[in-house]
mmCIF file with all atom_site columns, C-alpha atoms in Angstrom:
data_model
loop_
_atom_site.group_PDB
_atom_site.id
_atom_site.type_symbol
_atom_site.label_atom_id
_atom_site.label_alt_id
_atom_site.label_comp_id
_atom_site.label_asym_id
_atom_site.label_entity_id
_atom_site.label_seq_id
_atom_site.pdbx_PDB_ins_code
_atom_site.Cartn_x
_atom_site.Cartn_y
_atom_site.Cartn_z
_atom_site.occupancy
_atom_site.B_iso_or_equiv
_atom_site.pdbx_formal_charge
_atom_site.auth_seq_id
_atom_site.auth_comp_id
_atom_site.auth_asym_id
_atom_site.auth_atom_id
_atom_site.pdbx_PDB_model_num
ATOM 1   C CA . UNK O 1 1   ? 7.182   9.006   18.586  1.00 0.00 ? 1   UNK O CA 1
ATOM 2   C CA . UNK O 1 2   ? 10.281  8.146   16.583  1.00 0.00 ? 2   UNK O CA 1
ATOM 3   C CA . UNK O 1 3   ? 9.992   7.477   12.893  1.00 0.00 ? 3   UNK O CA 1
ATOM 4   C CA . UNK O 1 4   ? 12.221  6.366   10.063  1.00 0.00 ? 4   UNK O CA 1
ATOM 5   C CA . UNK O 1 5   ? 13.954  9.122   8.150   1.00 0.00 ? 5   UNK O CA 1
ATOM 6   C CA . UNK O 1 6   ? 12.754  9.470   4.558   1.00 0.00 ? 6   UNK O CA 1
ATOM 7   C CA . UNK O 1 7   ? 15.116  7.579   2.256   1.00 0.00 ? 7   UNK O CA 1
ATOM 8   C CA . UNK O 1 8   ? 15.064  9.170   -1.173  1.00 0.00 ? 8   UNK O CA 1
ATOM 9   C CA . UNK O 1 9   ? 17.110  6.412   -2.839  1.00 0.00 ? 9   UNK O CA 1
ATOM 10  C CA . UNK O 1 10  ? 14.785  3.672   -1.560  1.00 0.00 ? 10  UNK O CA 1
ATOM 11  C CA . UNK O 1 11  ? 11.752  5.706   -2.618  1.00 0.00 ? 11  UNK O CA 1
ATOM 12  C CA . UNK O 1 12  ? 13.101  6.195   -6.158  1.00 0.00 ? 12  UNK O CA 1
ATOM 13  C CA . UNK O 1 13  ? 13.957  2.490   -6.436  1.00 0.00 ? 13  UNK O CA 1
ATOM 14  C CA . UNK O 1 14  ? 10.488  1.247   -5.452  1.00 0.00 ? 14  UNK O CA 1
ATOM 15  C CA . UNK O 1 15  ? 7.769   3.871   -5.788  1.00 0.00 ? 15  UNK O CA 1
ATOM 16  C CA . UNK O 1 16  ? 7.170   3.919   -9.544  1.00 0.00 ? 16  UNK O CA 1
ATOM 17  C CA . UNK O 1 17  ? 7.523   0.169   -10.033 1.00 0.00 ? 17  UNK O CA 1
ATOM 18  C CA . UNK O 1 18  ? 5.045   -0.542  -7.223  1.00 0.00 ? 18  UNK O CA 1
ATOM 19  C CA . UNK O 1 19  ? 2.550   2.080   -8.408  1.00 0.00 ? 19  UNK O CA 1
ATOM 20  C CA . UNK O 1 20  ? 2.806   0.842   -12.003 1.00 0.00 ? 20  UNK O CA 1
ATOM 21  C CA . UNK O 1 21  ? 2.148   -2.765  -10.936 1.00 0.00 ? 21  UNK O CA 1
ATOM 22  C CA . UNK O 1 22  ? -0.948  -1.836  -8.918  1.00 0.00 ? 22  UNK O CA 1
ATOM 23  C CA . UNK O 1 23  ? -2.231  0.493   -11.625 1.00 0.00 ? 23  UNK O CA 1
ATOM 24  C CA . UNK O 1 24  ? -1.856  -2.227  -14.250 1.00 0.00 ? 24  UNK O CA 1
ATOM 25  C CA . UNK O 1 25  ? -3.716  -4.677  -11.985 1.00 0.00 ? 25  UNK O CA 1
ATOM 26  C CA . UNK O 1 26  ? -6.545  -2.185  -11.402 1.00 0.00 ? 26  UNK O CA 1
ATOM 27  C CA . UNK O 1 27  ? -6.909  -1.426  -15.105 1.00 0.00 ? 27  UNK O CA 1
ATOM 28  C CA . UNK O 1 28  ? -6.972  -5.151  -15.989 1.00 0.00 ? 28  UNK O CA 1
ATOM 29  C CA . UNK O 1 29  ? -9.719  -5.643  -13.405 1.00 0.00 ? 29  UNK O CA 1
ATOM 30  C CA . UNK O 1 30  ? -11.928 -2.993  -15.007 1.00 0.00 ? 30  UNK O CA 1
ATOM 31  C CA . UNK O 1 31  ? -11.146 0.038   -12.860 1.00 0.00 ? 31  UNK O CA 1
ATOM 32  C CA . UNK O 1 32  ? -9.900  3.148   -14.617 1.00 0.00 ? 32  UNK O CA 1
ATOM 33  C CA . UNK O 1 33  ? -6.893  4.450   -12.705 1.00 0.00 ? 33  UNK O CA 1
ATOM 34  C CA . UNK O 1 34  ? -4.712  7.511   -12.769 1.00 0.00 ? 34  UNK O CA 1
ATOM 35  C CA . UNK O 1 35  ? -1.665  8.957   -11.059 1.00 0.00 ? 35  UNK O CA 1
ATOM 36  C CA . UNK O 1 36  ? -2.638  12.253  -9.405  1.00 0.00 ? 36  UNK O CA 1
ATOM 37  C CA . UNK O 1 37  ? -0.195  15.098  -9.984  1.00 0.00 ? 37  UNK O CA 1
ATOM 38  C CA . UNK O 1 38  ? -0.135  16.171  -6.313  1.00 0.00 ? 38  UNK O CA 1
ATOM 39  C CA . UNK O 1 39  ? 3.031   14.587  -4.885  1.00 0.00 ? 39  UNK O CA 1
ATOM 40  C CA . UNK O 1 40  ? 1.505   14.634  -1.386  1.00 0.00 ? 40  UNK O CA 1
ATOM 41  C CA . UNK O 1 41  ? -1.777  13.139  -2.550  1.00 0.00 ? 41  UNK O CA 1
ATOM 42  C CA . UNK O 1 42  ? -2.717  9.518   -3.155  1.00 0.00 ? 42  UNK O CA 1
ATOM 43  C CA . UNK O 1 43  ? -0.417  7.216   -5.102  1.00 0.00 ? 43  UNK O CA 1
ATOM 44  C CA . UNK O 1 44  ? -3.317  6.182   -7.351  1.00 0.00 ? 44  UNK O CA 1
ATOM 45  C CA . UNK O 1 45  ? -6.979  7.073   -7.716  1.00 0.00 ? 45  UNK O CA 1
ATOM 46  C CA . UNK O 1 46  ? -9.270  4.486   -9.274  1.00 0.00 ? 46  UNK O CA 1
ATOM 47  C CA . UNK O 1 47  ? -12.702 5.067   -10.677 1.00 0.00 ? 47  UNK O CA 1
ATOM 48  C CA . UNK O 1 48  ? -15.369 2.537   -11.487 1.00 0.00 ? 48  UNK O CA 1
ATOM 49  C CA . UNK O 1 49  ? -18.082 3.655   -13.869 1.00 0.00 ? 49  UNK O CA 1
ATOM 50  C CA . UNK O 1 50  ? -21.392 2.238   -14.974 1.00 0.00 ? 50  UNK O CA 1
ATOM 51  C CA . UNK O 1 51  ? -23.288 3.615   -17.971 1.00 0.00 ? 51  UNK O CA 1
ATOM 52  C CA . UNK O 1 52  ? -21.122 6.780   -18.070 1.00 0.00 ? 52  UNK O CA 1
ATOM 53  C CA . UNK O 1 53  ? -21.709 7.492   -14.375 1.00 0.00 ? 53  UNK O CA 1
ATOM 54  C CA . UNK O 1 54  ? -19.053 7.321   -11.665 1.00 0.00 ? 54  UNK O CA 1
ATOM 55  C CA . UNK O 1 55  ? -20.002 4.511   -9.278  1.00 0.00 ? 55  UNK O CA 1
ATOM 56  C CA . UNK O 1 56  ? -17.107 4.823   -6.848  1.00 0.00 ? 56  UNK O CA 1
ATOM 57  C CA . UNK O 1 57  ? -13.682 6.350   -6.353  1.00 0.00 ? 57  UNK O CA 1
ATOM 58  C CA . UNK O 1 58  ? -10.906 4.781   -4.288  1.00 0.00 ? 58  UNK O CA 1
ATOM 59  C CA . UNK O 1 59  ? -7.598  6.124   -3.031  1.00 0.00 ? 59  UNK O CA 1
ATOM 60  C CA . UNK O 1 60  ? -4.745  3.616   -3.283  1.00 0.00 ? 60  UNK O CA 1
ATOM 61  C CA . UNK O 1 61  ? -1.480  3.778   -1.353  1.00 0.00 ? 61  UNK O CA 1
ATOM 62  C CA . UNK O 1 62  ? 1.332   1.486   -2.460  1.00 0.00 ? 62  UNK O CA 1
ATOM 63  C CA . UNK O 1 63  ? 4.502   0.183   -0.863  1.00 0.00 ? 63  UNK O CA 1
ATOM 64  C CA . UNK O 1 64  ? 6.947   -2.519  -1.869  1.00 0.00 ? 64  UNK O CA 1
ATOM 65  C CA . UNK O 1 65  ? 8.076   -4.739  0.995   1.00 0.00 ? 65  UNK O CA 1
ATOM 66  C CA . UNK O 1 66  ? 11.649  -5.521  -0.020  1.00 0.00 ? 66  UNK O CA 1
ATOM 67  C CA . UNK O 1 67  ? 12.033  -8.215  2.658   1.00 0.00 ? 67  UNK O CA 1
ATOM 68  C CA . UNK O 1 68  ? 9.120   -10.272 1.294   1.00 0.00 ? 68  UNK O CA 1
ATOM 69  C CA . UNK O 1 69  ? 10.764  -12.526 -1.300  1.00 0.00 ? 69  UNK O CA 1
ATOM 70  C CA . UNK O 1 70  ? 8.807   -15.808 -1.573  1.00 0.00 ? 70  UNK O CA 1
ATOM 71  C CA . UNK O 1 71  ? 5.677   -17.084 0.136   1.00 0.00 ? 71  UNK O CA 1
ATOM 72  C CA . UNK O 1 72  ? 4.505   -14.987 3.074   1.00 0.00 ? 72  UNK O CA 1
ATOM 73  C CA . UNK O 1 73  ? 6.341   -16.387 6.111   1.00 0.00 ? 73  UNK O CA 1
ATOM 74  C CA . UNK O 1 74  ? 3.992   -18.172 8.526   1.00 0.00 ? 74  UNK O CA 1
ATOM 75  C CA . UNK O 1 75  ? 5.646   -16.377 11.446  1.00 0.00 ? 75  UNK O CA 1
ATOM 76  C CA . UNK O 1 76  ? 4.562   -12.963 10.070  1.00 0.00 ? 76  UNK O CA 1
ATOM 77  C CA . UNK O 1 77  ? 1.073   -12.783 11.589  1.00 0.00 ? 77  UNK O CA 1
ATOM 78  C CA . UNK O 1 78  ? 0.577   -9.065  10.978  1.00 0.00 ? 78  UNK O CA 1
ATOM 79  C CA . UNK O 1 79  ? 1.177   -6.514  8.265   1.00 0.00 ? 79  UNK O CA 1
ATOM 80  C CA . UNK O 1 80  ? 2.826   -3.461  9.715   1.00 0.00 ? 80  UNK O CA 1
ATOM 81  C CA . UNK O 1 81  ? 1.703   -0.073  8.404   1.00 0.00 ? 81  UNK O CA 1
ATOM 82  C CA . UNK O 1 82  ? 3.605   2.944   9.758   1.00 0.00 ? 82  UNK O CA 1
ATOM 83  C CA . UNK O 1 83  ? 1.517   5.086   12.113  1.00 0.00 ? 83  UNK O CA 1
ATOM 84  C CA . UNK O 1 84  ? 2.588   8.112   10.095  1.00 0.00 ? 84  UNK O CA 1
ATOM 85  C CA . UNK O 1 85  ? 0.006   6.884   7.548   1.00 0.00 ? 85  UNK O CA 1
ATOM 86  C CA . UNK O 1 86  ? -2.709  7.943   9.996   1.00 0.00 ? 86  UNK O CA 1
ATOM 87  C CA . UNK O 1 87  ? -3.597  10.823  7.650   1.00 0.00 ? 87  UNK O CA 1
ATOM 88  C CA . UNK O 1 88  ? -5.266  8.222   5.425   1.00 0.00 ? 88  UNK O CA 1
ATOM 89  C CA . UNK O 1 89  ? -8.083  7.908   7.950   1.00 0.00 ? 89  UNK O CA 1
ATOM 90  C CA . UNK O 1 90  ? -9.203  11.421  6.909   1.00 0.00 ? 90  UNK O CA 1
ATOM 91  C CA . UNK O 1 91  ? -9.448  10.658  3.191   1.00 0.00 ? 91  UNK O CA 1
ATOM 92  C CA . UNK O 1 92  ? -12.682 11.713  1.476   1.00 0.00 ? 92  UNK O CA 1
ATOM 93  C CA . UNK O 1 93  ? -12.511 8.410   -0.470  1.00 0.00 ? 93  UNK O CA 1
ATOM 94  C CA . UNK O 1 94  ? -12.240 4.823   0.732   1.00 0.00 ? 94  UNK O CA 1
ATOM 95  C CA . UNK O 1 95  ? -8.586  3.837   1.073   1.00 0.00 ? 95  UNK O CA 1
ATOM 96  C CA . UNK O 1 96  ? -6.873  0.649   -0.037  1.00 0.00 ? 96  UNK O CA 1
ATOM 97  C CA . UNK O 1 97  ? -3.282  0.002   0.997   1.00 0.00 ? 97  UNK O CA 1
ATOM 98  C CA . UNK O 1 98  ? -1.203  -2.324  -1.156  1.00 0.00 ? 98  UNK O CA 1
ATOM 99  C CA . UNK O 1 99  ? 1.856   -4.074  0.276   1.00 0.00 ? 99  UNK O CA 1
ATOM 100 C CA . UNK O 1 100 ? 3.646   -5.718  -2.646  1.00 0.00 ? 100 UNK O CA 1
ATOM 101 C CA . UNK O 1 101 ? 6.121   -8.557  -2.619  1.00 0.00 ? 101 UNK O CA 1
ATOM 102 C CA . UNK O 1 102 ? 9.533   -7.506  -3.950  1.00 0.00 ? 102 UNK O CA 1
ATOM 103 C CA . UNK O 1 103 ? 8.926   -9.239  -7.310  1.00 0.00 ? 103 UNK O CA 1
ATOM 104 C CA . UNK O 1 104 ? 5.522   -7.451  -7.634  1.00 0.00 ? 104 UNK O CA 1
ATOM 105 C CA . UNK O 1 105 ? 3.691   -10.729 -8.268  1.00 0.00 ? 105 UNK O CA 1
ATOM 106 C CA . UNK O 1 106 ? 1.629   -10.731 -5.064  1.00 0.00 ? 106 UNK O CA 1
ATOM 107 C CA . UNK O 1 107 ? 0.287   -8.100  -2.711  1.00 0.00 ? 107 UNK O CA 1
ATOM 108 C CA . UNK O 1 108 ? -1.606  -7.770  0.513   1.00 0.00 ? 108 UNK O CA 1
ATOM 109 C CA . UNK O 1 109 ? -4.661  -5.575  0.114   1.00 0.00 ? 109 UNK O CA 1
ATOM 110 C CA . UNK O 1 110 ? -5.709  -3.730  3.276   1.00 0.00 ? 110 UNK O CA 1
ATOM 111 C CA . UNK O 1 111 ? -8.761  -1.508  3.598   1.00 0.00 ? 111 UNK O CA 1
ATOM 112 C CA . UNK O 1 112 ? -8.234  1.839   5.277   1.00 0.00 ? 112 UNK O CA 1
ATOM 113 C CA . UNK O 1 113 ? -10.760 1.046   8.003   1.00 0.00 ? 113 UNK O CA 1
ATOM 114 C CA . UNK O 1 114 ? -8.126  -1.311  9.457   1.00 0.00 ? 114 UNK O CA 1
ATOM 115 C CA . UNK O 1 115 ? -6.048  1.693   10.602  1.00 0.00 ? 115 UNK O CA 1
ATOM 116 C CA . UNK O 1 116 ? -7.503  1.528   14.086  1.00 0.00 ? 116 UNK O CA 1
ATOM 117 C CA . UNK O 1 117 ? -5.976  2.640   17.359  1.00 0.00 ? 117 UNK O CA 1
ATOM 118 C CA . UNK O 1 118 ? -6.406  -0.855  18.817  1.00 0.00 ? 118 UNK O CA 1
ATOM 119 C CA . UNK O 1 119 ? -3.835  -2.131  16.291  1.00 0.00 ? 119 UNK O CA 1
ATOM 120 C CA . UNK O 1 120 ? -1.197  0.486   17.165  1.00 0.00 ? 120 UNK O CA 1
ATOM 121 C CA . UNK O 1 121 ? 1.997   -0.776  18.742  1.00 0.00 ? 121 UNK O CA 1
ATOM 122 C CA . UNK O 1 122 ? 5.705   -0.147  18.823  1.00 0.00 ? 122 UNK O CA 1
ATOM 123 C CA . UNK O 1 123 ? 7.788   -2.181  16.387  1.00 0.00 ? 123 UNK O CA 1
ATOM 124 C CA . UNK O 1 124 ? 11.537  -2.085  16.947  1.00 0.00 ? 124 UNK O CA 1
ATOM 125 C CA . UNK O 1 125 ? 13.471  -2.484  13.712  1.00 0.00 ? 125 UNK O CA 1
ATOM 126 C CA . UNK O 1 126 ? 16.987  -2.029  12.385  1.00 0.00 ? 126 UNK O CA 1
ATOM 127 C CA . UNK O 1 127 ? 16.348  1.519   11.149  1.00 0.00 ? 127 UNK O CA 1
ATOM 128 C CA . UNK O 1 128 ? 14.530  2.731   14.283  1.00 0.00 ? 128 UNK O CA 1
ATOM 129 C CA . UNK O 1 129 ? 15.478  0.516   17.252  1.00 0.00 ? 129 UNK O CA 1
ATOM 130 C CA . UNK O 1 130 ? 12.756  1.920   19.525  1.00 0.00 ? 130 UNK O CA 1
ATOM 131 C CA . UNK O 1 131 ? 9.765   4.193   19.535  1.00 0.00 ? 131 UNK O CA 1
ATOM 132 C CA . UNK O 1 132 ? 8.401   3.807   15.997  1.00 0.00 ? 132 UNK O CA 1
ATOM 133 C CA . UNK O 1 133 ? 4.692   3.059   16.021  1.00 0.00 ? 133 UNK O CA 1
ATOM 134 C CA . UNK O 1 134 ? 2.897   0.876   13.493  1.00 0.00 ? 134 UNK O CA 1
ATOM 135 C CA . UNK O 1 135 ? -0.596  -0.387  12.878  1.00 0.00 ? 135 UNK O CA 1
ATOM 136 C CA . UNK O 1 136 ? -0.123  -4.143  13.265  1.00 0.00 ? 136 UNK O CA 1
ATOM 137 C CA . UNK O 1 137 ? -2.950  -5.416  11.085  1.00 0.00 ? 137 UNK O CA 1
ATOM 138 C CA . UNK O 1 138 ? -3.720  -9.139  11.516  1.00 0.00 ? 138 UNK O CA 1
ATOM 139 C CA . UNK O 1 139 ? -3.345  -10.934 8.191   1.00 0.00 ? 139 UNK O CA 1
ATOM 140 C CA . UNK O 1 140 ? -6.813  -12.423 8.747   1.00 0.00 ? 140 UNK O CA 1
ATOM 141 C CA . UNK O 1 141 ? -8.145  -8.869  8.176   1.00 0.00 ? 141 UNK O CA 1
ATOM 142 C CA . UNK O 1 142 ? -6.318  -8.538  4.840   1.00 0.00 ? 142 UNK O CA 1
ATOM 143 C CA . UNK O 1 143 ? -6.563  -10.150 1.428   1.00 0.00 ? 143 UNK O CA 1
ATOM 144 C CA . UNK O 1 144 ? -3.718  -11.613 -0.593  1.00 0.00 ? 144 UNK O CA 1
ATOM 145 C CA . UNK O 1 145 ? -3.947  -10.704 -4.287  1.00 0.00 ? 145 UNK O CA 1
ATOM 146 C CA . UNK O 1 146 ? -2.152  -12.054 -7.359  1.00 0.00 ? 146 UNK O CA 1
ATOM 147 C CA . UNK O 1 147 ? -0.813  -8.978  -9.131  1.00 0.00 ? 147 UNK O CA 1
ATOM 148 C CA . UNK O 1 148 ? 1.124   -10.740 -11.877 1.00 0.00 ? 148 UNK O CA 1
ATOM 149 C CA . UNK O 1 149 ? 2.954   -7.681  -13.130 1.00 0.00 ? 149 UNK O CA 1
ATOM 150 C CA . UNK O 1 150 ? 6.522   -6.556  -13.344 1.00 0.00 ? 150 UNK O CA 1
ATOM 151 C CA . UNK O 1 151 ? 5.808   -2.854  -12.850 1.00 0.00 ? 151 UNK O CA 1
ATOM 152 C CA . UNK O 1 152 ? 5.791   -2.010  -16.547 1.00 0.00 ? 152 UNK O CA 1
ATOM 153 C CA . UNK O 1 153 ? 5.963   1.680   -17.313 1.00 0.00 ? 153 UNK O CA 1
ATOM 154 C CA . UNK O 1 154 ? 2.860   3.789   -17.961 1.00 0.00 ? 154 UNK O CA 1
ATOM 155 C CA . UNK O 1 155 ? 4.671   6.553   -19.813 1.00 0.00 ? 155 UNK O CA 1
#
């Protein structure tokens, strides 16, 4: 399986702004969130509590889709998640993947149980012309969410 080479510049340009936008959204919706210190761990952990007891914990993975500028194009019938994210299927916590529009105002929310072998398929693209595998998740299985944030800093 071919896969895209890690692009440090792209990562630095998008990672913190995407994570900050999702974290702000989670906190506004009543979920305490934090950035784990393990660089290979989840982007965000969120915790929901009731009466001083932890009710649930979720692992959140965030990416900014730079090519998504306005409304979601009607011809894009799937959301493509790189197969290299397969490790998420082994998470001890439920997983939510966030695919944010470039302006961070909207996001697709995808539950980790959608990373199923039946959705795997090759997706040729300009960075990897052949052989890169993706989970092609039908948009009907995902939820569009208004984020309404500009990625403000949490420092």
